[in-house]
Coordinates of C-alpha atoms (C1' of nucleotides) in Angstrom, one line a residue:
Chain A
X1 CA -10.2 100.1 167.1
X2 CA -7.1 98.6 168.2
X3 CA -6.9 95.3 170.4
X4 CA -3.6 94.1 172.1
X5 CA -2.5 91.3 174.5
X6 CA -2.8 93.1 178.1
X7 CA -0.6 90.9 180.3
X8 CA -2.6 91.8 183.4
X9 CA -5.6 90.6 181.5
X10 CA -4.0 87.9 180.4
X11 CA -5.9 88.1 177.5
X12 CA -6.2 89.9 173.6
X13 CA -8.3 93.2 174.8
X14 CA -9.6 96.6 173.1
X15 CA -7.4 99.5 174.1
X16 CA -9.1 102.6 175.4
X17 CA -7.1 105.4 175.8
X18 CA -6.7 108.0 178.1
X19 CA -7.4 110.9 175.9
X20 CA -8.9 110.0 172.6
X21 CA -7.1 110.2 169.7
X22 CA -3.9 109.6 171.5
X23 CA -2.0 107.2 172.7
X24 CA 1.2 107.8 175.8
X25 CA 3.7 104.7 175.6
X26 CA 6.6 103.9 178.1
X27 CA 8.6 101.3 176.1
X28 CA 11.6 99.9 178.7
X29 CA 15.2 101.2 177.1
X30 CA 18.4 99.5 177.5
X31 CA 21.0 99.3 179.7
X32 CA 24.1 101.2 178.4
X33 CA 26.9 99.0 179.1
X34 CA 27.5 97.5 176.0
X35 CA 26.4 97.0 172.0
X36 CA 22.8 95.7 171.2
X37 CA 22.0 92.8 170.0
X38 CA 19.4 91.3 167.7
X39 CA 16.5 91.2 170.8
X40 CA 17.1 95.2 171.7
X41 CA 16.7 95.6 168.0
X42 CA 13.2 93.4 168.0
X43 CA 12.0 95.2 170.9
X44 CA 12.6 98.5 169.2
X45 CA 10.9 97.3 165.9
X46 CA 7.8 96.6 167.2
X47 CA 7.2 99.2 168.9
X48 CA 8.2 101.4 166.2
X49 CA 5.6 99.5 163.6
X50 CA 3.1 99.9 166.6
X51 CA 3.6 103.8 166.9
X52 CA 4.0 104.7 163.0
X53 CA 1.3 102.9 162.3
X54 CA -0.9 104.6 164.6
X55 CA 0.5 107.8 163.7
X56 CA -0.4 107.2 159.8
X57 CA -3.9 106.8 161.2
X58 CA -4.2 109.6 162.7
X59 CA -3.0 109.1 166.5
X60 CA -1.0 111.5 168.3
X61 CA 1.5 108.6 169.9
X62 CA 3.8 110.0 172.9
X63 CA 6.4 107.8 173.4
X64 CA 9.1 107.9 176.6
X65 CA 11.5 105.1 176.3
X66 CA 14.0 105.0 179.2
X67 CA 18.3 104.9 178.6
X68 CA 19.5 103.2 182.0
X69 CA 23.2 105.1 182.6
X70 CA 23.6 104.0 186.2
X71 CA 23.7 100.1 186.9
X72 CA 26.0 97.2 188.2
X73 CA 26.8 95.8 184.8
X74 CA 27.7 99.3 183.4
X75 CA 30.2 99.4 186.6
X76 CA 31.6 96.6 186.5
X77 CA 31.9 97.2 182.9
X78 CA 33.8 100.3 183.9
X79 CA 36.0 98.7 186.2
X80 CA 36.9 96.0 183.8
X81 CA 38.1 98.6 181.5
X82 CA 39.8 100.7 184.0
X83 CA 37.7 103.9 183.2
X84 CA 34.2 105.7 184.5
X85 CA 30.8 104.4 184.2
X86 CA 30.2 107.7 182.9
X87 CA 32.7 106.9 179.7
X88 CA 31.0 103.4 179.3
X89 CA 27.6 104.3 179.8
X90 CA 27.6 107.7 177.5
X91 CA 29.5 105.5 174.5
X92 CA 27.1 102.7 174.5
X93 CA 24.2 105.1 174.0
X94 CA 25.7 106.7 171.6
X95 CA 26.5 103.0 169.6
X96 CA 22.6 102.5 170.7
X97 CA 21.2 105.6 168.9
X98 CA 23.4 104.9 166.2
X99 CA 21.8 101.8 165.6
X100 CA 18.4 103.0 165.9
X101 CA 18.7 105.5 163.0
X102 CA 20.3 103.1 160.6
X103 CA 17.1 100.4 161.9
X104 CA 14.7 103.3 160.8
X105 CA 13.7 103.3 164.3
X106 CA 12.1 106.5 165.2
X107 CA 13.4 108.5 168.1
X108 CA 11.2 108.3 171.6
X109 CA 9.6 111.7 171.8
X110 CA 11.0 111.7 174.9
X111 CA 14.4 109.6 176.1
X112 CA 14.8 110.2 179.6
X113 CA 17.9 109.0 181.4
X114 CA 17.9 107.2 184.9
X115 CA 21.1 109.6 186.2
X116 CA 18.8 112.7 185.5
X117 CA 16.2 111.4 187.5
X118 CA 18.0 110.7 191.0
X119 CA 16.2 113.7 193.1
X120 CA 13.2 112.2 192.1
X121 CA 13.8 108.6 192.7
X122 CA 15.1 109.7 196.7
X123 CA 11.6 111.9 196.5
X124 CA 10.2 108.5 196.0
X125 CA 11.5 106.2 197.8
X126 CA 11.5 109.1 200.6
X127 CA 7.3 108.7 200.7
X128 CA 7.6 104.8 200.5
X129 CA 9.6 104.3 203.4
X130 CA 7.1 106.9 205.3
X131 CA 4.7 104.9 204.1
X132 CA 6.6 101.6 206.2
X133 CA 6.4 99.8 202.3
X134 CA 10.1 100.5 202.4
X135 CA 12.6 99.6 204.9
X136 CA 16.0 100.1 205.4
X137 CA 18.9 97.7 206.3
X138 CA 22.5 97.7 205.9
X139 CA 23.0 97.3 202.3
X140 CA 20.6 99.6 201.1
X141 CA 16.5 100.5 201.1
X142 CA 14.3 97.3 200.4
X143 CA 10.7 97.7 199.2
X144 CA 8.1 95.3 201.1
X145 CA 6.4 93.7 198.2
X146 CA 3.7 91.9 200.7
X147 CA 2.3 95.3 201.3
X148 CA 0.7 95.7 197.8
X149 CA -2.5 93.2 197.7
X150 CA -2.3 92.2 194.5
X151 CA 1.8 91.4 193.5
X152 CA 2.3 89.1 191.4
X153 CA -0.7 90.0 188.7
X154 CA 1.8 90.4 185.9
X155 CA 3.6 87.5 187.2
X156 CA -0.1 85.1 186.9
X157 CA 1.3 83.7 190.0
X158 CA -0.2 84.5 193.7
X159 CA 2.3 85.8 196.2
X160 CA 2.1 82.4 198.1
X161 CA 3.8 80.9 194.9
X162 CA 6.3 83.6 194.3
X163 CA 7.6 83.2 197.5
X164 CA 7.6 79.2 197.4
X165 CA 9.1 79.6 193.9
X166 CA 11.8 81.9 194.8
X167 CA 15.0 80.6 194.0
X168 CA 17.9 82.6 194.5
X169 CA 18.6 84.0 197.6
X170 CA 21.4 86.9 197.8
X171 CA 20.8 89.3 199.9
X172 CA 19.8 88.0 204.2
X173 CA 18.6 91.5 205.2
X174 CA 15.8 91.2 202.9
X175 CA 12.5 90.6 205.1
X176 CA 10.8 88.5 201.9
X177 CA 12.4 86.8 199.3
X178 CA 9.6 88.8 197.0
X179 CA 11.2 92.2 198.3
X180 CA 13.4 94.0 196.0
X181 CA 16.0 97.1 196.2
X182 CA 15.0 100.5 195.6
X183 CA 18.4 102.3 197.4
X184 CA 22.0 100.7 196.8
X185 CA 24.4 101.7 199.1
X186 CA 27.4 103.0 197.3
X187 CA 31.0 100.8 198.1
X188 CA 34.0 103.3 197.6
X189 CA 34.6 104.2 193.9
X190 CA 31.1 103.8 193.0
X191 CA 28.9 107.0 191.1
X192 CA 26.8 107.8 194.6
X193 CA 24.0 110.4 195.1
X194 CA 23.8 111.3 198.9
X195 CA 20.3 110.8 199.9
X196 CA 19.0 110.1 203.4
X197 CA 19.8 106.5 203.3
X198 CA 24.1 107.4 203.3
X199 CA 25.6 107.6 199.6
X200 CA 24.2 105.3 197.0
X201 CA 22.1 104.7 193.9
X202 CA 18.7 104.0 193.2
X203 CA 17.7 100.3 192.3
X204 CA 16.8 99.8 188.8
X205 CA 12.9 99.2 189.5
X206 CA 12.3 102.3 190.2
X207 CA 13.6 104.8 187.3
X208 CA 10.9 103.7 184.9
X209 CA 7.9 104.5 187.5
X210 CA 9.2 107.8 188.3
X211 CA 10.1 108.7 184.6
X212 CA 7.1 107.5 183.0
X213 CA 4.4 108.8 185.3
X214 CA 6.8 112.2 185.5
X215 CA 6.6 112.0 181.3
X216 CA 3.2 110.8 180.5
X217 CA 1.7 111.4 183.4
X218 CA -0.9 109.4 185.7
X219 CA -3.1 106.2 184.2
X220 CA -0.9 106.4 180.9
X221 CA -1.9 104.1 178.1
X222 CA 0.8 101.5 177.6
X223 CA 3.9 100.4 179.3
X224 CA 5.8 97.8 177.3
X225 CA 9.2 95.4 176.9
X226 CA 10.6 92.2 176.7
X227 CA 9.0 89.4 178.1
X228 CA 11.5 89.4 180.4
X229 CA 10.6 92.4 182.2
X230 CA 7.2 91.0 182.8
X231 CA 8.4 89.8 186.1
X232 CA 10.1 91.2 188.3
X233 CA 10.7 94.3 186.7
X234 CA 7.3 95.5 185.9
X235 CA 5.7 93.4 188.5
X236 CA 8.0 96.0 191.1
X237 CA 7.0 99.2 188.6
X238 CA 3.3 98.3 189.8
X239 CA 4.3 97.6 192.8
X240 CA 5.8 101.2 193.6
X241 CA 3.2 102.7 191.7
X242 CA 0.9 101.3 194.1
X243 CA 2.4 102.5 197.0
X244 CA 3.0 106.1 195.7
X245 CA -0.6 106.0 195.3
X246 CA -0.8 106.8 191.3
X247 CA -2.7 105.5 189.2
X248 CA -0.2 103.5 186.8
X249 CA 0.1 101.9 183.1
X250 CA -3.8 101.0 181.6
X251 CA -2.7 98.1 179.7
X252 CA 0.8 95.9 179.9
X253 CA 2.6 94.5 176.5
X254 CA 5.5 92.5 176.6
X255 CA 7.2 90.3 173.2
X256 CA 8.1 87.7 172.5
X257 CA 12.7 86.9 172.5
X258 CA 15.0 87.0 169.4
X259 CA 15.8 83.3 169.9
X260 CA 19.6 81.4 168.8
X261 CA 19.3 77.9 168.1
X262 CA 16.3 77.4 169.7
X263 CA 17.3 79.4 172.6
X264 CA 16.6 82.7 174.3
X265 CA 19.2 85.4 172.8
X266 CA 20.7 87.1 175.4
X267 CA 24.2 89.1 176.5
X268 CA 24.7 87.5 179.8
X269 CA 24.8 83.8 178.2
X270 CA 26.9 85.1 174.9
X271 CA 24.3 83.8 173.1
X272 CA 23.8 86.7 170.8
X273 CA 24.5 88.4 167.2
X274 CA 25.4 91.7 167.9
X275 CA 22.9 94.6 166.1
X276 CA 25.6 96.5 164.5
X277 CA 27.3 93.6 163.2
X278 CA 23.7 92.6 161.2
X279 CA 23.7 96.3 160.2
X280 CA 26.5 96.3 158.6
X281 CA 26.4 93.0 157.0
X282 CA 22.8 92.9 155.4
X283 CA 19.9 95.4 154.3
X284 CA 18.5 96.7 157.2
X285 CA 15.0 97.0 155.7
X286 CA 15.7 92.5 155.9
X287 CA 15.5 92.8 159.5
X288 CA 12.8 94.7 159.5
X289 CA 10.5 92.5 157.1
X290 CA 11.8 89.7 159.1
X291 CA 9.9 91.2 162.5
X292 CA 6.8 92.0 160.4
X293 CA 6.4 88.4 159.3
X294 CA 6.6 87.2 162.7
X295 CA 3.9 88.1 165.2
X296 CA 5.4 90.1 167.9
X297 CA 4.2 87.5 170.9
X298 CA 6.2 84.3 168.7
X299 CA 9.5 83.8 169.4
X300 CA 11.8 84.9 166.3
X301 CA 14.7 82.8 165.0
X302 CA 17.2 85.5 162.9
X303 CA 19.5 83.5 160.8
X304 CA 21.7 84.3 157.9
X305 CA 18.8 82.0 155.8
X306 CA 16.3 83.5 157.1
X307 CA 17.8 87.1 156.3
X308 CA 18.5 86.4 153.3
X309 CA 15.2 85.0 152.6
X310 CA 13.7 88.7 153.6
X311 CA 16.6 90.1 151.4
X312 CA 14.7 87.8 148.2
X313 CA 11.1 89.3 149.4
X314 CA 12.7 92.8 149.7
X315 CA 14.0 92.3 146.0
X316 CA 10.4 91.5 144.8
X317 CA 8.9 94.6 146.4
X318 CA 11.7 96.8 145.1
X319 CA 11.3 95.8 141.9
X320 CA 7.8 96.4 141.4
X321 CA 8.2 99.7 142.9
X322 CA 10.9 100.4 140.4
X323 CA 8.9 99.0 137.4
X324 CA 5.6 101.1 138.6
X325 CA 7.1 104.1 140.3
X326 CA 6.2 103.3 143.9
X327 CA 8.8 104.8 145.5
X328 CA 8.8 106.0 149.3
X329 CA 7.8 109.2 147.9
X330 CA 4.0 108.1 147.2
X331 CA 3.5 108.6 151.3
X332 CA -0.1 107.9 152.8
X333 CA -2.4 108.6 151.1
X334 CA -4.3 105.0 150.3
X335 CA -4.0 104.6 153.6
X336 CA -6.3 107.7 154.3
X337 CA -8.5 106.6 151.8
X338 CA -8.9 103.5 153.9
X339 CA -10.2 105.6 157.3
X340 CA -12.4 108.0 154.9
X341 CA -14.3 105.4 152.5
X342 CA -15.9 108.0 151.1
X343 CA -13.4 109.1 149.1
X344 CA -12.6 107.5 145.3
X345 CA -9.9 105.1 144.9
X346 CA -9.0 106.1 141.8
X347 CA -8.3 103.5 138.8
X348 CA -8.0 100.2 140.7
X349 CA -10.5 100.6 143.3
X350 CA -12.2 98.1 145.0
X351 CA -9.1 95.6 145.2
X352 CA -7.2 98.1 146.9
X353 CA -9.8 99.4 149.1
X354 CA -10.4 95.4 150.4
X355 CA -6.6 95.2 151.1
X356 CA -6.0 98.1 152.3
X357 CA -9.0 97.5 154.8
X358 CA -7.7 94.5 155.7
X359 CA -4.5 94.8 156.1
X360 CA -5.8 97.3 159.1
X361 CA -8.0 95.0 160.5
X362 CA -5.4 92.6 160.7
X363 CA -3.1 95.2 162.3
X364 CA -6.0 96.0 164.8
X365 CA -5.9 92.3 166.0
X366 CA -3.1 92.4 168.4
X367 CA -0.4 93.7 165.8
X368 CA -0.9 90.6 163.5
X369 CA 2.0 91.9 161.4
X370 CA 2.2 88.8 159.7
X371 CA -1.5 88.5 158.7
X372 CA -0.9 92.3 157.4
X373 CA 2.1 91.8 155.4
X374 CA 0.1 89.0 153.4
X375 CA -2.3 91.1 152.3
X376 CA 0.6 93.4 150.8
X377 CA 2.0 90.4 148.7
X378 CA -1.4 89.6 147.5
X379 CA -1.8 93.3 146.3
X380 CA 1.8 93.5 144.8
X381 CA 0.8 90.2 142.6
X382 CA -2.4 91.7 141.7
X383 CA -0.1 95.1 141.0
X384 CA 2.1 93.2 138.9
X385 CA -0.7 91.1 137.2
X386 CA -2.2 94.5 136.0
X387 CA 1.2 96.1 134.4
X388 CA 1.6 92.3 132.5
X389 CA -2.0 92.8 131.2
X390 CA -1.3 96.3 130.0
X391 CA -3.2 98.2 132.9
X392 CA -0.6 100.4 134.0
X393 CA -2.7 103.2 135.8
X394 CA -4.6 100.3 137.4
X395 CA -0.8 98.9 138.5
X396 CA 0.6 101.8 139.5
X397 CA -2.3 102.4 141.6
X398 CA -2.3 99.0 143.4
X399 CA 1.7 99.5 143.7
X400 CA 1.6 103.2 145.5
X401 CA -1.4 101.5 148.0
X402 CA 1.4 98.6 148.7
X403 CA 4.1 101.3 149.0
X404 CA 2.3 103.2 151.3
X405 CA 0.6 100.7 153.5
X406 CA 4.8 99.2 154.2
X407 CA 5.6 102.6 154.5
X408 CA 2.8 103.2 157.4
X409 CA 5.0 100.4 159.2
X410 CA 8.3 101.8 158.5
X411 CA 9.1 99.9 155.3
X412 CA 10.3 102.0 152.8
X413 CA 10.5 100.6 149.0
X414 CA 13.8 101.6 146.7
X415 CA 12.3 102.4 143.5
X416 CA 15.7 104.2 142.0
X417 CA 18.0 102.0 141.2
X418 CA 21.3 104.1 142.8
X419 CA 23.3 106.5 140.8
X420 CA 25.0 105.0 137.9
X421 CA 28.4 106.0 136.8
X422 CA 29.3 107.6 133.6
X423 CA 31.3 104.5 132.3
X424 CA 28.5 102.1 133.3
X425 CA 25.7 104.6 131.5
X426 CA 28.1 104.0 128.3
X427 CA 28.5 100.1 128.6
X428 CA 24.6 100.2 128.9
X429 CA 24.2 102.3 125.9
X430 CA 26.5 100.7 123.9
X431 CA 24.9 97.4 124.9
X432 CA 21.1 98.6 123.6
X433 CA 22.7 99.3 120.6
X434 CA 24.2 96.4 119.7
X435 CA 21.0 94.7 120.5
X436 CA 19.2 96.8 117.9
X437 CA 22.1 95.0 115.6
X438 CA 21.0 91.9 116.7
X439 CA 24.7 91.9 118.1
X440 CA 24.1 89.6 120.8
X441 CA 27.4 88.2 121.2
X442 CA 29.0 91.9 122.0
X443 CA 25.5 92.7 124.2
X444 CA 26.0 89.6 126.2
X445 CA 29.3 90.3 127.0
X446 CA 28.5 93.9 127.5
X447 CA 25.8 92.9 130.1
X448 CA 28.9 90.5 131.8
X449 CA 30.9 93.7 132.0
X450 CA 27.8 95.7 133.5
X451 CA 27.4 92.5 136.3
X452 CA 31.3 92.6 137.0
X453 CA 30.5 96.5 137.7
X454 CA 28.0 95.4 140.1
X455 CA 24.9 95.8 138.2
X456 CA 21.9 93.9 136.5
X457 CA 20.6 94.5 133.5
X458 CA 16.4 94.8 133.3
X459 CA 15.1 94.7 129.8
X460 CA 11.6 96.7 129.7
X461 CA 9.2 97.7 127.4
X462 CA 10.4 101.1 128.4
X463 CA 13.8 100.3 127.6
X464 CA 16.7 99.1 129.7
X465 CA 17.4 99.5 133.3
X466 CA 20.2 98.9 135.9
X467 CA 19.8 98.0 139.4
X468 CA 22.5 96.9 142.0
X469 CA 23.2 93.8 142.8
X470 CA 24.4 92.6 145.8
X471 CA 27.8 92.7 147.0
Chain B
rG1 C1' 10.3 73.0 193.1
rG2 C1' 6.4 77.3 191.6
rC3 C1' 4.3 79.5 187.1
rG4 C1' 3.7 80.0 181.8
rG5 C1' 4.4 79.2 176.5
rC6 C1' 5.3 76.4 172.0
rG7 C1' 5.4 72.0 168.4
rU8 C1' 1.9 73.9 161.0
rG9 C1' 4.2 71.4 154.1
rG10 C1' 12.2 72.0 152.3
rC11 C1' 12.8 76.7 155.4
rC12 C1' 10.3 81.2 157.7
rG13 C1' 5.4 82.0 159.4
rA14 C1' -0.4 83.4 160.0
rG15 C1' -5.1 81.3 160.8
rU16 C1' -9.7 78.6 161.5
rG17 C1' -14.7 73.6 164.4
rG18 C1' -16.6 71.7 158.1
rC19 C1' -14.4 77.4 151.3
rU20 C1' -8.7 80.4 152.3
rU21 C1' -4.9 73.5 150.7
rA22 C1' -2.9 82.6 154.3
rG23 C1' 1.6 85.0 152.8
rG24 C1' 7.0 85.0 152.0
rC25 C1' 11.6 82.3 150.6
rA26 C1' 13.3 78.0 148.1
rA27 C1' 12.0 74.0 144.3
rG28 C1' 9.6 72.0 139.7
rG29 C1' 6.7 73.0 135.1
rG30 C1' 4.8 76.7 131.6
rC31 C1' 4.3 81.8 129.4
rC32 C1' 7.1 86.2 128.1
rU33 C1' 12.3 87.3 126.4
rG34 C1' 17.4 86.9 121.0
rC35 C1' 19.3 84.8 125.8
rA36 C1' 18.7 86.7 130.5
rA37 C1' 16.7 89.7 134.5
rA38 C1' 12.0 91.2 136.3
rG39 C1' 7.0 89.5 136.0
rC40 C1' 2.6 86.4 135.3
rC41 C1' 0.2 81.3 135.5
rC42 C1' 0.3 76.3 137.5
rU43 C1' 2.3 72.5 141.0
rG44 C1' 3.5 70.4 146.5
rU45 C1' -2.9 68.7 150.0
rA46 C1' 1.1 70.5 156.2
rC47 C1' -0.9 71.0 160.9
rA48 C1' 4.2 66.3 167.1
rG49 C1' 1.9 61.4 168.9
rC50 C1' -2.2 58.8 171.2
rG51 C1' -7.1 59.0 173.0
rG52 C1' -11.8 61.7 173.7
rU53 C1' -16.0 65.4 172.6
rU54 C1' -18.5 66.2 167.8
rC55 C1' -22.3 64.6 162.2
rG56 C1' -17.2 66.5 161.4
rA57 C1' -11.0 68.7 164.3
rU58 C1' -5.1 71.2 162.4
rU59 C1' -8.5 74.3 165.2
rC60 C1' -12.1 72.0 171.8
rC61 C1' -10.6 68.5 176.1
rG62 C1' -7.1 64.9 178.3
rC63 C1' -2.6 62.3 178.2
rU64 C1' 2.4 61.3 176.1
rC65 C1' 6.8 62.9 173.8
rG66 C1' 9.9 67.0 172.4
rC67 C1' 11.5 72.2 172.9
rC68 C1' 11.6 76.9 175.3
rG69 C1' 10.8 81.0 178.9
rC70 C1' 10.2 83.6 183.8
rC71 C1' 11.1 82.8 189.1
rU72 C1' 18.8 86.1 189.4
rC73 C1' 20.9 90.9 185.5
rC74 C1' 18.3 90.8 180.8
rA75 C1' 14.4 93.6 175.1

RNA sequence: GGCGGCGUGGCCGAGUGGCUUAGGCAAGGGCCUGCAAAGCCCUGUACAGCGGUUCGAUUCCGCUCGCCGCCUCCA
């Protein structure tokens, strides 16, 4: 059974589901007005561990994650540039997909975008302003946060305090400082919708409750982001939620920030490495592994050390699925075997029946990714313990369960080494037999050749492989 | 000003009231190897500081110091 941190809760808590067996997620998308940077690619991670590891279990996940195409930053980002925020918008989600394949992020089963959803937003706001929790004034439609009794839950603060503790003040028509815009009135040159408020756009708070209760449907299973969305943004989702009288998100999840130097990564400060830029600089699987070790409520520090680090532990794993054939090919089936005990674990069993058990467990306990991970190592030692004493079905069997348990989070071990080239095959064979000569001389400077090509030489029992090394 | 979080060995990073000195990376020693590579074995006794609770605290409470986040767009 699976227990998360429920920010409403405030507290680690068992998550029932709607409908058993499956689980509907709402994970908050990004903005399209520009590249993603190492946090959007943490936020997509996690989730993505969250829902393939359910799905190797068995759960049917459904998971809506939101592209914002309509926004201030995208137009001002338009204006800067001197073309539409329909350009802008529709080639940074395109550079946002992009990114997401090459991650081995899945794509949402559903990826709804805000400008498709503008009748239904007006429908919306329509029944809150009926409802007098939504006024209008000259700059747009304002929802009255004091009319919902309990704002401020995901904030942990009462709405005595958020009102004391508002800081910024932009807006004078606003009757509370807590009250936020659900209609912007459109200034000339900006994308409009006519609605019955005059020409505008709908205020960012309120895609994600129309979309996700449109998508997944009423008292859905998990809404999710960044920390921080936890207030306002979701705080206002609740909010409208509320007042449209549905029954909203069970459970609340946010993470933890991709920090830089100690600080909070972010675009607005320029305190950010950009996602492609890591992409196409290091193994994306690094990244990856990085995000697993951390637990997803710590802050993460992402460092060209601390990448390359996961680059060395990435190394490890590939080589022992290379030396005992656990390739990504091996799939799921250890762990199956874990959820149906009953079944025999072939050569190796116990071992790999306690790791693979607890390396769910630890996964049940809010995501503890890091806890998980650790029980992998300790079963890729054991793995290649077993081939050094000469146990290789016993190894092979301990390496497929590790294979397979990273590959139920997304992880997926190289065990070829990459197509070698004819001339390469030929230094390589010439090299074995000049070894047979005891020519070591002309084999060492054979293997120097081989490493100027790029590759390392492995000398097995088997005989002699090449892998790549890198750059 | 309101609210919240964090401080673990060289680095990253879990966890727990007294048996894990988690795990990874790096480092040192050893084994294996023609030499390497890969791998295996061994090694470092960390928990910001000061008090308190307790038979016992890294883990509970208080204080101090340091750092960070939200309250404004933000994963």
């Amino acid at each position: 059974m699976l227990s998360l941190h429920d920010t409403a809760l405030g507290r680690v808590t068992e998550i029932v589901t709607r409908d058993e067996g499956k689980l509907a997620m709402y994970v908050c998308g990004p903005t399209v007005y520009d590249v993603p940077h190492l946090g959007h690619g943490r936020s997509a991670l996690v989730y993505d561990v969250l829902r393939r590891w359910l799905e190797a279990r068995g759960t049917r996940v459904r998971h809506v994650s939101n592209v914002t195409d309509v926004d201030d930053k995208i137009i001002q980002r338009a204006a800067e540039e001197r073309r539409s925020a329909g350009e802008v918008a529709e080639e940074n989600e395109q550079v946002w997909w992009d990114a997401m394949d090459r991650l081995g992020v899945l794509r949402p089963t559903v990826a709804p975008r805000a400008t498709e959803y503008v009748a239904q937003m007006i429908e919306a706001v329509a029944k809150m302003v009926e409802k007098e929790q939504a006024y209008s004034t000259d700059f747009g439609v304002y929802f009255a946060s004091e009319t919902v009794a309990d704002y401020g839950l995901l904030a942990r603060q009462s709405l005595r305090s958020l009102k004391i503790g508002a800081r910024v003040e932009r807006d004078p028509t606003k009757r509370s400082p807590v009250d936020f815009v659900l209609w912007k009135r459109a200034k000339p040159g900006e994308p409009a919708w006519s609605s019955p408020w005059g020409s505008g756009r709908p205020g960012w708070h309120t895609e994600c409750v129309v979309m996700s209760l449109d998508l997944l449907g009423d008292d859905f299973d998990l809404h999710s982001g960044g920390l921080d969305l936890q207030f306002p943004h979701h705080e206002n989702e609740r909010a409208q939620a509320a007042a449209l009288g549905r029954p909203f998100a069970r459970h609340w999840v946010h993470h933890a920030f991709v920090e830089l130097a100690g600080e909070k990564m972010s675009k607005s400060s320029g305190n950010y490495t950009s996602l492609v830029d890591l992409l196409d600089s290091a193994d994306e699987r690094a990244f990856r592994l990085l995000v697993l070790q951390s637990h997803y409520r710590s802050p993460l520090e992402v460092t060209a050390e601390t990448i390359a680090a996961a680059e060395s532990s990435l190394a490890r794993l590939d080589a022992m699925a290379r030396r005992l054939g656990a390739g990504d090919g091996l799939a799921l089936a250890p762990v199956r075997l874990a959820a149906s005990s009953a079944e025999p674990m072939s050569r190796g069993g116990v071992d790999i029946v306690k790791h693979v058990e607890r390396f769910n467990a630890r996964m049940e306990d809010d995501l503890d990714t890091p806890a998980a991970i650790s029980e992998v190592f300790d079963l890729v030692r054991a793995a290649n313990a077993a081939a050094e004493a000469g146990e290789v079905v016993r190894a092979s069997s301990m390496a497929s369960a590790a294979s397979s348990l990273l590959a139920s989070v997304g992880l997926m071990l190289k065990a070829a080494s990459g197509e070698v080239d004819a001339i390469s095959e030929d230094l390589l064979a010439r090299r074995e037999a000049a070894r047979r000569e005891k020519d070591f001389a002309l084999a060492d400077s054979l293997r120097d050749e081989l490493l100027a090509r790029g590759w390392i030489v492995e000398d097995l029992p088997t005989g002699s492989k090449l892998r790549r090394s890198h750059q």
